[in-house]
Amino acid sequence: MEFTVAITGASGSIYAQQTLVHMAASGVVERINLIMSQAATTVARVELGIDLAGAEKAKINRWLGLPVDSRLVHLHRLDNIAAKPSSGSHPQQGMVIVPCSMGTLGAIASGAGTNLIHRAADVTLKEGRKLILVPRETPYNAIHLENMLRLSRAGAHIIPASPGFYHRPQTIEALVDHLVFRILDHLGVPHSQVTQWKGLKQQPGELINTSEE
Ligand SMILES: Cc1cc2nc3c(=O)[nH]c(=O)nc-3n(C[C@H](O)[C@H](O)[C@H](O)COP(=O)(O)O)c2cc1C
């Protein structure tokens, strides 16, 4: 499988890191086209303390815990609008933008994109491939909501970075991964965690999270 993963300047760089880590660990993803916006590198520096601006392949691989010479992740410059993900004739299964800023979301929703992330998303939609957006902002204004509705109607999957707590996460990693596994579910990438809700059996005075069968 091949995917494009874009990281933009919304809060939640860790979601991007873990999405890439779990894609790499899946064993079925053979190539990842990685695109980062300038703001994404600023946010990663603030949130993860890592400088990804102008990062080379080896640094990205180290960041993801991959062998330095791994050829899984192909880094594309944001201004390289001739890179492989810019064309629908380049076969791949889909694209995820994680996290997705309101700026990038608006650019894609308007169809007036200016960089490789916008172009690749536009191409993914026009080819009828899976486009997943993981927006993060709070609160949403009417423009954000209208843009999400517009994109949803155009075929995009909106998976907001709003993690659930029903699996009782004990660590930030567990909280993050729960969302990441939902993203992978939508992309059809296998992972080790069970994300399927088994049903809740209600008995007098207690709630049991178990299979209904
Ligand atoms: C630390 C930090 C956190 C940010 N968090 C968000 C956010 O959660 N959502 C958002 O839409 N923009 C956020 N921004 C603003 C975006 O980075 C900014 O709008 C940027 O222009 C987006 O550009 P891009 O879409 O090309 O990445 C944040 C900026 C910084 C510096």
PDB file of C-alpha atoms and ligand atoms in Angstrom:
ATOM      1  CA  MET A   1       0.000   0.000   0.000  1.00  0.00           C
ATOM      2  CA  GLU A   2       1.078   3.568  -0.584  1.00  0.00           C
ATOM      3  CA  PHE A   3      -0.205   6.713   1.101  1.00  0.00           C
ATOM      4  CA  THR A   4       0.528  10.397   1.290  1.00  0.00           C
ATOM      5  CA  VAL A   5       0.766  11.784   4.804  1.00  0.00           C
ATOM      6  CA  ALA A   6       0.719  15.544   5.263  1.00  0.00           C
ATOM      7  CA  ILE A   7       1.511  17.356   8.489  1.00  0.00           C
ATOM      8  CA  THR A   8       0.228  20.913   8.908  1.00  0.00           C
ATOM      9  CA  GLY A   9       0.471  23.553  11.589  1.00  0.00           C
ATOM     10  CA  ALA A  10      -2.427  22.591  13.838  1.00  0.00           C
ATOM     11  CA  SER A  11      -1.700  21.471  17.358  1.00  0.00           C
ATOM     12  CA  GLY A  12      -1.108  17.716  17.636  1.00  0.00           C
ATOM     13  CA  SER A  13       2.235  16.914  15.994  1.00  0.00           C
ATOM     14  CA  ILE A  14       2.272  13.736  18.063  1.00  0.00           C
ATOM     15  CA  TYR A  15      -0.717  12.436  16.082  1.00  0.00           C
ATOM     16  CA  ALA A  16       1.370  12.747  12.912  1.00  0.00           C
ATOM     17  CA  GLN A  17       4.360  11.025  14.460  1.00  0.00           C
ATOM     18  CA  GLN A  18       2.289   8.118  15.752  1.00  0.00           C
ATOM     19  CA  THR A  19       0.356   7.756  12.488  1.00  0.00           C
ATOM     20  CA  LEU A  20       3.654   7.361  10.640  1.00  0.00           C
ATOM     21  CA  VAL A  21       5.081   5.009  13.289  1.00  0.00           C
ATOM     22  CA  HIS A  22       2.056   2.712  13.151  1.00  0.00           C
ATOM     23  CA  MET A  23       1.891   2.796   9.346  1.00  0.00           C
ATOM     24  CA  ALA A  24       5.527   1.705   9.301  1.00  0.00           C
ATOM     25  CA  ALA A  25       4.825  -1.038  11.842  1.00  0.00           C
ATOM     26  CA  SER A  26       1.827  -2.367   9.897  1.00  0.00           C
ATOM     27  CA  GLY A  27       4.004  -4.293   7.486  1.00  0.00           C
ATOM     28  CA  VAL A  28       1.656  -3.574   4.576  1.00  0.00           C
ATOM     29  CA  VAL A  29       2.601   0.029   3.813  1.00  0.00           C
ATOM     30  CA  GLU A  30       5.436   0.026   1.291  1.00  0.00           C
ATOM     31  CA  ARG A  31       5.750   3.739   0.636  1.00  0.00           C
ATOM     32  CA  ILE A  32       4.748   6.914   2.423  1.00  0.00           C
ATOM     33  CA  ASN A  33       4.908  10.287   0.678  1.00  0.00           C
ATOM     34  CA  LEU A  34       5.496  12.776   3.480  1.00  0.00           C
ATOM     35  CA  ILE A  35       4.782  16.487   3.092  1.00  0.00           C
ATOM     36  CA  MET A  36       5.140  19.033   5.880  1.00  0.00           C
ATOM     37  CA  SER A  37       4.012  22.639   5.888  1.00  0.00           C
ATOM     38  CA  GLN A  38       6.261  25.315   7.308  1.00  0.00           C
ATOM     39  CA  ALA A  39       3.876  25.827  10.225  1.00  0.00           C
ATOM     40  CA  ALA A  40       3.984  22.085  10.933  1.00  0.00           C
ATOM     41  CA  THR A  41       7.694  22.321  11.703  1.00  0.00           C
ATOM     42  CA  THR A  42       7.069  25.285  14.031  1.00  0.00           C
ATOM     43  CA  VAL A  43       4.403  23.375  15.949  1.00  0.00           C
ATOM     44  CA  ALA A  44       6.565  20.240  16.127  1.00  0.00           C
ATOM     45  CA  ARG A  45       9.348  22.331  17.624  1.00  0.00           C
ATOM     46  CA  VAL A  46       6.964  23.766  20.233  1.00  0.00           C
ATOM     47  CA  GLU A  47       5.184  20.504  21.068  1.00  0.00           C
ATOM     48  CA  LEU A  48       7.810  17.788  20.569  1.00  0.00           C
ATOM     49  CA  GLY A  49      11.023  19.792  20.858  1.00  0.00           C
ATOM     50  CA  ILE A  50      12.249  18.555  17.473  1.00  0.00           C
ATOM     51  CA  ASP A  51      13.459  20.690  14.579  1.00  0.00           C
ATOM     52  CA  LEU A  52      12.064  19.168  11.375  1.00  0.00           C
ATOM     53  CA  ALA A  53      12.636  22.261   9.223  1.00  0.00           C
ATOM     54  CA  GLY A  54      14.740  21.180   6.252  1.00  0.00           C
ATOM     55  CA  ALA A  55      15.098  17.737   7.801  1.00  0.00           C
ATOM     56  CA  GLU A  56      16.768  15.057   5.711  1.00  0.00           C
ATOM     57  CA  LYS A  57      15.502  11.508   5.288  1.00  0.00           C
ATOM     58  CA  ALA A  58      17.851  10.170   7.991  1.00  0.00           C
ATOM     59  CA  LYS A  59      16.517  12.614  10.568  1.00  0.00           C
ATOM     60  CA  ILE A  60      12.911  11.775   9.722  1.00  0.00           C
ATOM     61  CA  ASN A  61      13.737   8.072  10.022  1.00  0.00           C
ATOM     62  CA  ARG A  62      15.349   8.605  13.423  1.00  0.00           C
ATOM     63  CA  TRP A  63      12.303  10.613  14.528  1.00  0.00           C
ATOM     64  CA  LEU A  64      10.105   7.653  13.623  1.00  0.00           C
ATOM     65  CA  GLY A  65      12.405   5.031  15.100  1.00  0.00           C
ATOM     66  CA  LEU A  66      13.155   3.573  11.656  1.00  0.00           C
ATOM     67  CA  PRO A  67      16.582   2.434  10.422  1.00  0.00           C
ATOM     68  CA  VAL A  68      18.375   5.564   9.143  1.00  0.00           C
ATOM     69  CA  ASP A  69      18.619   4.080   5.655  1.00  0.00           C
ATOM     70  CA  SER A  70      14.933   3.043   5.522  1.00  0.00           C
ATOM     71  CA  ARG A  71      13.340   3.876   2.157  1.00  0.00           C
ATOM     72  CA  LEU A  72       9.757   3.758   3.431  1.00  0.00           C
ATOM     73  CA  VAL A  73       9.257   7.500   3.843  1.00  0.00           C
ATOM     74  CA  HIS A  74       9.776   9.789   0.853  1.00  0.00           C
ATOM     75  CA  LEU A  75       9.962  13.408   1.852  1.00  0.00           C
ATOM     76  CA  HIS A  76       8.583  15.963  -0.611  1.00  0.00           C
ATOM     77  CA  ARG A  77       9.130  19.700  -0.516  1.00  0.00           C
ATOM     78  CA  LEU A  78       5.998  21.721   0.002  1.00  0.00           C
ATOM     79  CA  ASP A  79       6.693  23.808  -3.085  1.00  0.00           C
ATOM     80  CA  ASN A  80       7.403  20.822  -5.328  1.00  0.00           C
ATOM     81  CA  ILE A  81       4.054  20.757  -7.086  1.00  0.00           C
ATOM     82  CA  ALA A  82       5.523  18.272  -9.583  1.00  0.00           C
ATOM     83  CA  ALA A  83       6.161  15.592  -6.934  1.00  0.00           C
ATOM     84  CA  LYS A  84       4.450  12.205  -7.350  1.00  0.00           C
ATOM     85  CA  PRO A  85       1.433  12.930  -5.088  1.00  0.00           C
ATOM     86  CA  SER A  86       0.574  15.937  -7.279  1.00  0.00           C
ATOM     87  CA  SER A  87      -0.691  13.681 -10.042  1.00  0.00           C
ATOM     88  CA  GLY A  88      -3.673  11.385 -10.085  1.00  0.00           C
ATOM     89  CA  SER A  89      -1.832   9.120 -12.492  1.00  0.00           C
ATOM     90  CA  HIS A  90       0.496   8.157  -9.652  1.00  0.00           C
ATOM     91  CA  PRO A  91      -1.282   5.184  -8.063  1.00  0.00           C
ATOM     92  CA  GLN A  92      -1.778   5.196  -4.328  1.00  0.00           C
ATOM     93  CA  GLN A  93      -4.514   4.272  -1.881  1.00  0.00           C
ATOM     94  CA  GLY A  94      -5.162   7.627  -0.226  1.00  0.00           C
ATOM     95  CA  MET A  95      -4.002  10.551   1.846  1.00  0.00           C
ATOM     96  CA  VAL A  96      -4.257  11.705   5.417  1.00  0.00           C
ATOM     97  CA  ILE A  97      -3.624  15.225   6.693  1.00  0.00           C
ATOM     98  CA  VAL A  98      -2.786  14.913  10.366  1.00  0.00           C
ATOM     99  CA  PRO A  99      -3.154  17.257  12.110  1.00  0.00           C
ATOM    100  CA  CYS A 100      -5.030  19.495   9.677  1.00  0.00           C
ATOM    101  CA  SER A 101      -5.025  23.244  10.289  1.00  0.00           C
ATOM    102  CA  MET A 102      -8.026  25.380   9.521  1.00  0.00           C
ATOM    103  CA  GLY A 103      -5.886  27.177   6.948  1.00  0.00           C
ATOM    104  CA  THR A 104      -5.151  24.004   4.994  1.00  0.00           C
ATOM    105  CA  LEU A 105      -8.733  22.832   5.425  1.00  0.00           C
ATOM    106  CA  GLY A 106     -10.005  26.117   3.971  1.00  0.00           C
ATOM    107  CA  ALA A 107      -7.588  26.012   1.047  1.00  0.00           C
ATOM    108  CA  ILE A 108      -8.709  22.506   0.096  1.00  0.00           C
ATOM    109  CA  ALA A 109     -12.391  23.327   0.601  1.00  0.00           C
ATOM    110  CA  SER A 110     -12.099  26.333  -1.703  1.00  0.00           C
ATOM    111  CA  GLY A 111     -10.263  24.407  -4.406  1.00  0.00           C
ATOM    112  CA  ALA A 112      -7.761  27.264  -4.580  1.00  0.00           C
ATOM    113  CA  GLY A 113      -4.774  25.458  -3.116  1.00  0.00           C
ATOM    114  CA  THR A 114      -1.274  26.809  -3.531  1.00  0.00           C
ATOM    115  CA  ASN A 115       1.087  24.107  -2.250  1.00  0.00           C
ATOM    116  CA  LEU A 116       1.739  20.377  -2.646  1.00  0.00           C
ATOM    117  CA  ILE A 117      -0.449  19.445   0.330  1.00  0.00           C
ATOM    118  CA  HIS A 118      -3.438  21.271  -1.157  1.00  0.00           C
ATOM    119  CA  ARG A 119      -2.767  19.846  -4.608  1.00  0.00           C
ATOM    120  CA  ALA A 120      -2.341  16.262  -3.387  1.00  0.00           C
ATOM    121  CA  ALA A 121      -5.587  16.506  -1.402  1.00  0.00           C
ATOM    122  CA  ASP A 122      -7.412  17.903  -4.426  1.00  0.00           C
ATOM    123  CA  VAL A 123      -6.052  15.078  -6.573  1.00  0.00           C
ATOM    124  CA  THR A 124      -7.048  12.464  -3.973  1.00  0.00           C
ATOM    125  CA  LEU A 125     -10.631  13.735  -4.045  1.00  0.00           C
ATOM    126  CA  LYS A 126     -10.857  13.967  -7.819  1.00  0.00           C
ATOM    127  CA  GLU A 127      -9.536  10.422  -8.185  1.00  0.00           C
ATOM    128  CA  GLY A 128     -12.148   9.171  -5.717  1.00  0.00           C
ATOM    129  CA  ARG A 129      -9.479   7.954  -3.297  1.00  0.00           C
ATOM    130  CA  LYS A 130      -9.681   8.140   0.452  1.00  0.00           C
ATOM    131  CA  LEU A 131      -8.874  11.559   1.899  1.00  0.00           C
ATOM    132  CA  ILE A 132      -8.789  11.788   5.674  1.00  0.00           C
ATOM    133  CA  LEU A 133      -8.575  15.133   7.422  1.00  0.00           C
ATOM    134  CA  VAL A 134      -7.800  15.325  11.127  1.00  0.00           C
ATOM    135  CA  PRO A 135      -8.723  18.911  12.025  1.00  0.00           C
ATOM    136  CA  ARG A 136      -7.807  20.492  15.360  1.00  0.00           C
ATOM    137  CA  GLU A 137      -9.181  23.777  16.513  1.00  0.00           C
ATOM    138  CA  THR A 138     -11.412  24.896  19.313  1.00  0.00           C
ATOM    139  CA  PRO A 139     -13.937  26.366  19.190  1.00  0.00           C
ATOM    140  CA  TYR A 140     -14.879  26.025  15.539  1.00  0.00           C
ATOM    141  CA  ASN A 141     -16.299  29.103  13.849  1.00  0.00           C
ATOM    142  CA  ALA A 142     -18.975  28.938  11.152  1.00  0.00           C
ATOM    143  CA  ILE A 143     -16.358  29.093   8.383  1.00  0.00           C
ATOM    144  CA  HIS A 144     -14.514  26.056   9.808  1.00  0.00           C
ATOM    145  CA  LEU A 145     -17.785  24.120  10.091  1.00  0.00           C
ATOM    146  CA  GLU A 146     -18.931  25.053   6.592  1.00  0.00           C
ATOM    147  CA  ASN A 147     -15.554  24.063   5.149  1.00  0.00           C
ATOM    148  CA  MET A 148     -15.748  20.684   6.872  1.00  0.00           C
ATOM    149  CA  LEU A 149     -19.265  20.110   5.581  1.00  0.00           C
ATOM    150  CA  ARG A 150     -18.180  21.085   2.079  1.00  0.00           C
ATOM    151  CA  LEU A 151     -15.265  18.662   2.213  1.00  0.00           C
ATOM    152  CA  SER A 152     -17.377  15.895   3.683  1.00  0.00           C
ATOM    153  CA  ARG A 153     -19.862  16.328   0.833  1.00  0.00           C
ATOM    154  CA  ALA A 154     -16.962  16.130  -1.631  1.00  0.00           C
ATOM    155  CA  GLY A 155     -16.005  12.750  -0.202  1.00  0.00           C
ATOM    156  CA  ALA A 156     -13.417  13.572   2.470  1.00  0.00           C
ATOM    157  CA  HIS A 157     -13.485  11.782   5.816  1.00  0.00           C
ATOM    158  CA  ILE A 158     -13.363  14.205   8.740  1.00  0.00           C
ATOM    159  CA  ILE A 159     -11.824  12.561  11.802  1.00  0.00           C
ATOM    160  CA  PRO A 160     -11.394  15.368  14.322  1.00  0.00           C
ATOM    161  CA  ALA A 161      -8.544  15.182  16.797  1.00  0.00           C
ATOM    162  CA  SER A 162     -10.938  14.624  19.666  1.00  0.00           C
ATOM    163  CA  PRO A 163      -9.861  11.424  21.397  1.00  0.00           C
ATOM    164  CA  GLY A 164     -12.293   9.284  23.341  1.00  0.00           C
ATOM    165  CA  PHE A 165     -11.875   8.175  26.931  1.00  0.00           C
ATOM    166  CA  TYR A 166     -14.025   5.044  27.000  1.00  0.00           C
ATOM    167  CA  HIS A 167     -10.982   2.783  26.716  1.00  0.00           C
ATOM    168  CA  ARG A 168      -9.657   4.399  29.922  1.00  0.00           C
ATOM    169  CA  PRO A 169      -6.292   5.599  28.599  1.00  0.00           C
ATOM    170  CA  GLN A 170      -3.629   5.829  31.287  1.00  0.00           C
ATOM    171  CA  THR A 171      -1.025   7.639  29.188  1.00  0.00           C
ATOM    172  CA  ILE A 172      -0.927  10.354  26.546  1.00  0.00           C
ATOM    173  CA  GLU A 173       0.352   7.704  24.122  1.00  0.00           C
ATOM    174  CA  ALA A 174      -2.721   5.536  24.727  1.00  0.00           C
ATOM    175  CA  LEU A 175      -4.962   8.544  24.155  1.00  0.00           C
ATOM    176  CA  VAL A 176      -3.151   9.498  20.946  1.00  0.00           C
ATOM    177  CA  ASP A 177      -2.981   5.957  19.615  1.00  0.00           C
ATOM    178  CA  HIS A 178      -6.707   5.431  19.995  1.00  0.00           C
ATOM    179  CA  LEU A 179      -7.295   8.214  17.476  1.00  0.00           C
ATOM    180  CA  VAL A 180      -4.449   7.008  15.262  1.00  0.00           C
ATOM    181  CA  PHE A 181      -5.937   3.507  15.122  1.00  0.00           C
ATOM    182  CA  ARG A 182      -9.268   4.984  14.005  1.00  0.00           C
ATOM    183  CA  ILE A 183      -7.402   6.764  11.194  1.00  0.00           C
ATOM    184  CA  LEU A 184      -5.743   3.478  10.201  1.00  0.00           C
ATOM    185  CA  ASP A 185      -9.137   1.716  10.317  1.00  0.00           C
ATOM    186  CA  HIS A 186     -10.436   4.205   7.753  1.00  0.00           C
ATOM    187  CA  LEU A 187      -7.371   3.770   5.551  1.00  0.00           C
ATOM    188  CA  GLY A 188      -7.634  -0.013   5.712  1.00  0.00           C
ATOM    189  CA  VAL A 189      -4.220  -0.344   7.358  1.00  0.00           C
ATOM    190  CA  PRO A 190      -4.102  -3.200   9.873  1.00  0.00           C
ATOM    191  CA  HIS A 191      -2.891  -2.592  13.417  1.00  0.00           C
ATOM    192  CA  SER A 192      -2.565  -4.556  16.595  1.00  0.00           C
ATOM    193  CA  GLN A 193      -5.204  -2.799  18.666  1.00  0.00           C
ATOM    194  CA  VAL A 194      -8.853  -3.685  18.925  1.00  0.00           C
ATOM    195  CA  THR A 195     -10.863  -0.554  18.166  1.00  0.00           C
ATOM    196  CA  GLN A 196     -14.148  -2.274  17.574  1.00  0.00           C
ATOM    197  CA  TRP A 197     -16.698  -1.513  20.278  1.00  0.00           C
ATOM    198  CA  LYS A 198     -17.983  -4.785  21.719  1.00  0.00           C
ATOM    199  CA  GLY A 199     -21.228  -3.462  23.131  1.00  0.00           C
ATOM    200  CA  LEU A 200     -22.245  -2.606  26.637  1.00  0.00           C
ATOM    201  CA  LYS A 201     -24.181  -5.026  28.802  1.00  0.00           C
ATOM    202  CA  GLN A 202     -26.267  -3.188  31.356  1.00  0.00           C
ATOM    203  CA  GLN A 203     -27.135  -4.991  34.537  1.00  0.00           C
ATOM    204  CA  PRO A 204     -28.749  -3.520  37.616  1.00  0.00           C
ATOM    205  CA  GLY A 205     -26.234  -1.218  39.255  1.00  0.00           C
ATOM    206  CA  GLU A 206     -23.366  -1.852  36.824  1.00  0.00           C
ATOM    207  CA  LEU A 207     -22.182  -1.332  33.279  1.00  0.00           C
ATOM    208  CA  ILE A 208     -20.050  -4.056  31.758  1.00  0.00           C
ATOM    209  CA  ASN A 209     -18.048  -3.323  28.619  1.00  0.00           C
ATOM    210  CA  THR A 210     -18.129  -6.711  27.005  1.00  0.00           C
ATOM    211  CA  SER A 211     -19.290  -8.524  23.916  1.00  0.00           C
ATOM    212  CA  GLU A 212     -23.080  -8.635  23.655  1.00  0.00           C
ATOM    213  CA  GLU A 213     -22.868 -12.235  22.485  1.00  0.00           C
TER     214      GLU A 213
HETATM  215  C1  LIG B   1       1.912  26.330  18.538  1.00  0.00           C
HETATM  216  C2  LIG B   1       0.877  26.557  17.493  1.00  0.00           C
HETATM  217  C3  LIG B   1      -0.313  25.880  17.556  1.00  0.00           C
HETATM  218  C4  LIG B   1      -1.293  26.051  16.583  1.00  0.00           C
HETATM  219  N1  LIG B   1      -2.448  25.337  16.674  1.00  0.00           N
HETATM  220  C5  LIG B   1      -3.378  25.429  15.696  1.00  0.00           C
HETATM  221  C6  LIG B   1      -4.525  24.599  15.730  1.00  0.00           C
HETATM  222  O1  LIG B   1      -4.730  23.789  16.624  1.00  0.00           O
HETATM  223  N2  LIG B   1      -5.378  24.675  14.685  1.00  0.00           N
HETATM  224  C7  LIG B   1      -5.183  25.543  13.627  1.00  0.00           C
HETATM  225  O2  LIG B   1      -5.987  25.538  12.700  1.00  0.00           O
HETATM  226  N3  LIG B   1      -4.086  26.355  13.582  1.00  0.00           N
HETATM  227  C8  LIG B   1      -3.186  26.319  14.589  1.00  0.00           C
HETATM  228  N4  LIG B   1      -2.068  27.116  14.545  1.00  0.00           N
HETATM  229  C9  LIG B   1      -1.960  28.129  13.475  1.00  0.00           C
HETATM  230  C10 LIG B   1      -1.459  27.545  12.173  1.00  0.00           C
HETATM  231  O3  LIG B   1      -0.169  26.987  12.336  1.00  0.00           O
HETATM  232  C11 LIG B   1      -1.415  28.659  11.112  1.00  0.00           C
HETATM  233  O4  LIG B   1      -2.727  29.055  10.792  1.00  0.00           O
HETATM  234  C12 LIG B   1      -0.678  28.271   9.859  1.00  0.00           C
HETATM  235  O5  LIG B   1      -0.707  29.340   8.948  1.00  0.00           O
HETATM  236  C13 LIG B   1      -1.254  27.033   9.195  1.00  0.00           C
HETATM  237  O6  LIG B   1      -0.512  26.802   8.010  1.00  0.00           O
HETATM  238  P1  LIG B   1      -0.543  25.390   7.277  1.00  0.00           P
HETATM  239  O7  LIG B   1      -1.975  25.033   7.072  1.00  0.00           O
HETATM  240  O8  LIG B   1       0.176  25.645   6.005  1.00  0.00           O
HETATM  241  O9  LIG B   1       0.183  24.425   8.140  1.00  0.00           O
HETATM  242  C14 LIG B   1      -1.079  26.962  15.526  1.00  0.00           C
HETATM  243  C15 LIG B   1       0.146  27.657  15.454  1.00  0.00           C
HETATM  244  C16 LIG B   1       1.103  27.457  16.423  1.00  0.00           C
HETATM  245  C17 LIG B   1       2.408  28.207  16.321  1.00  0.00           C
END
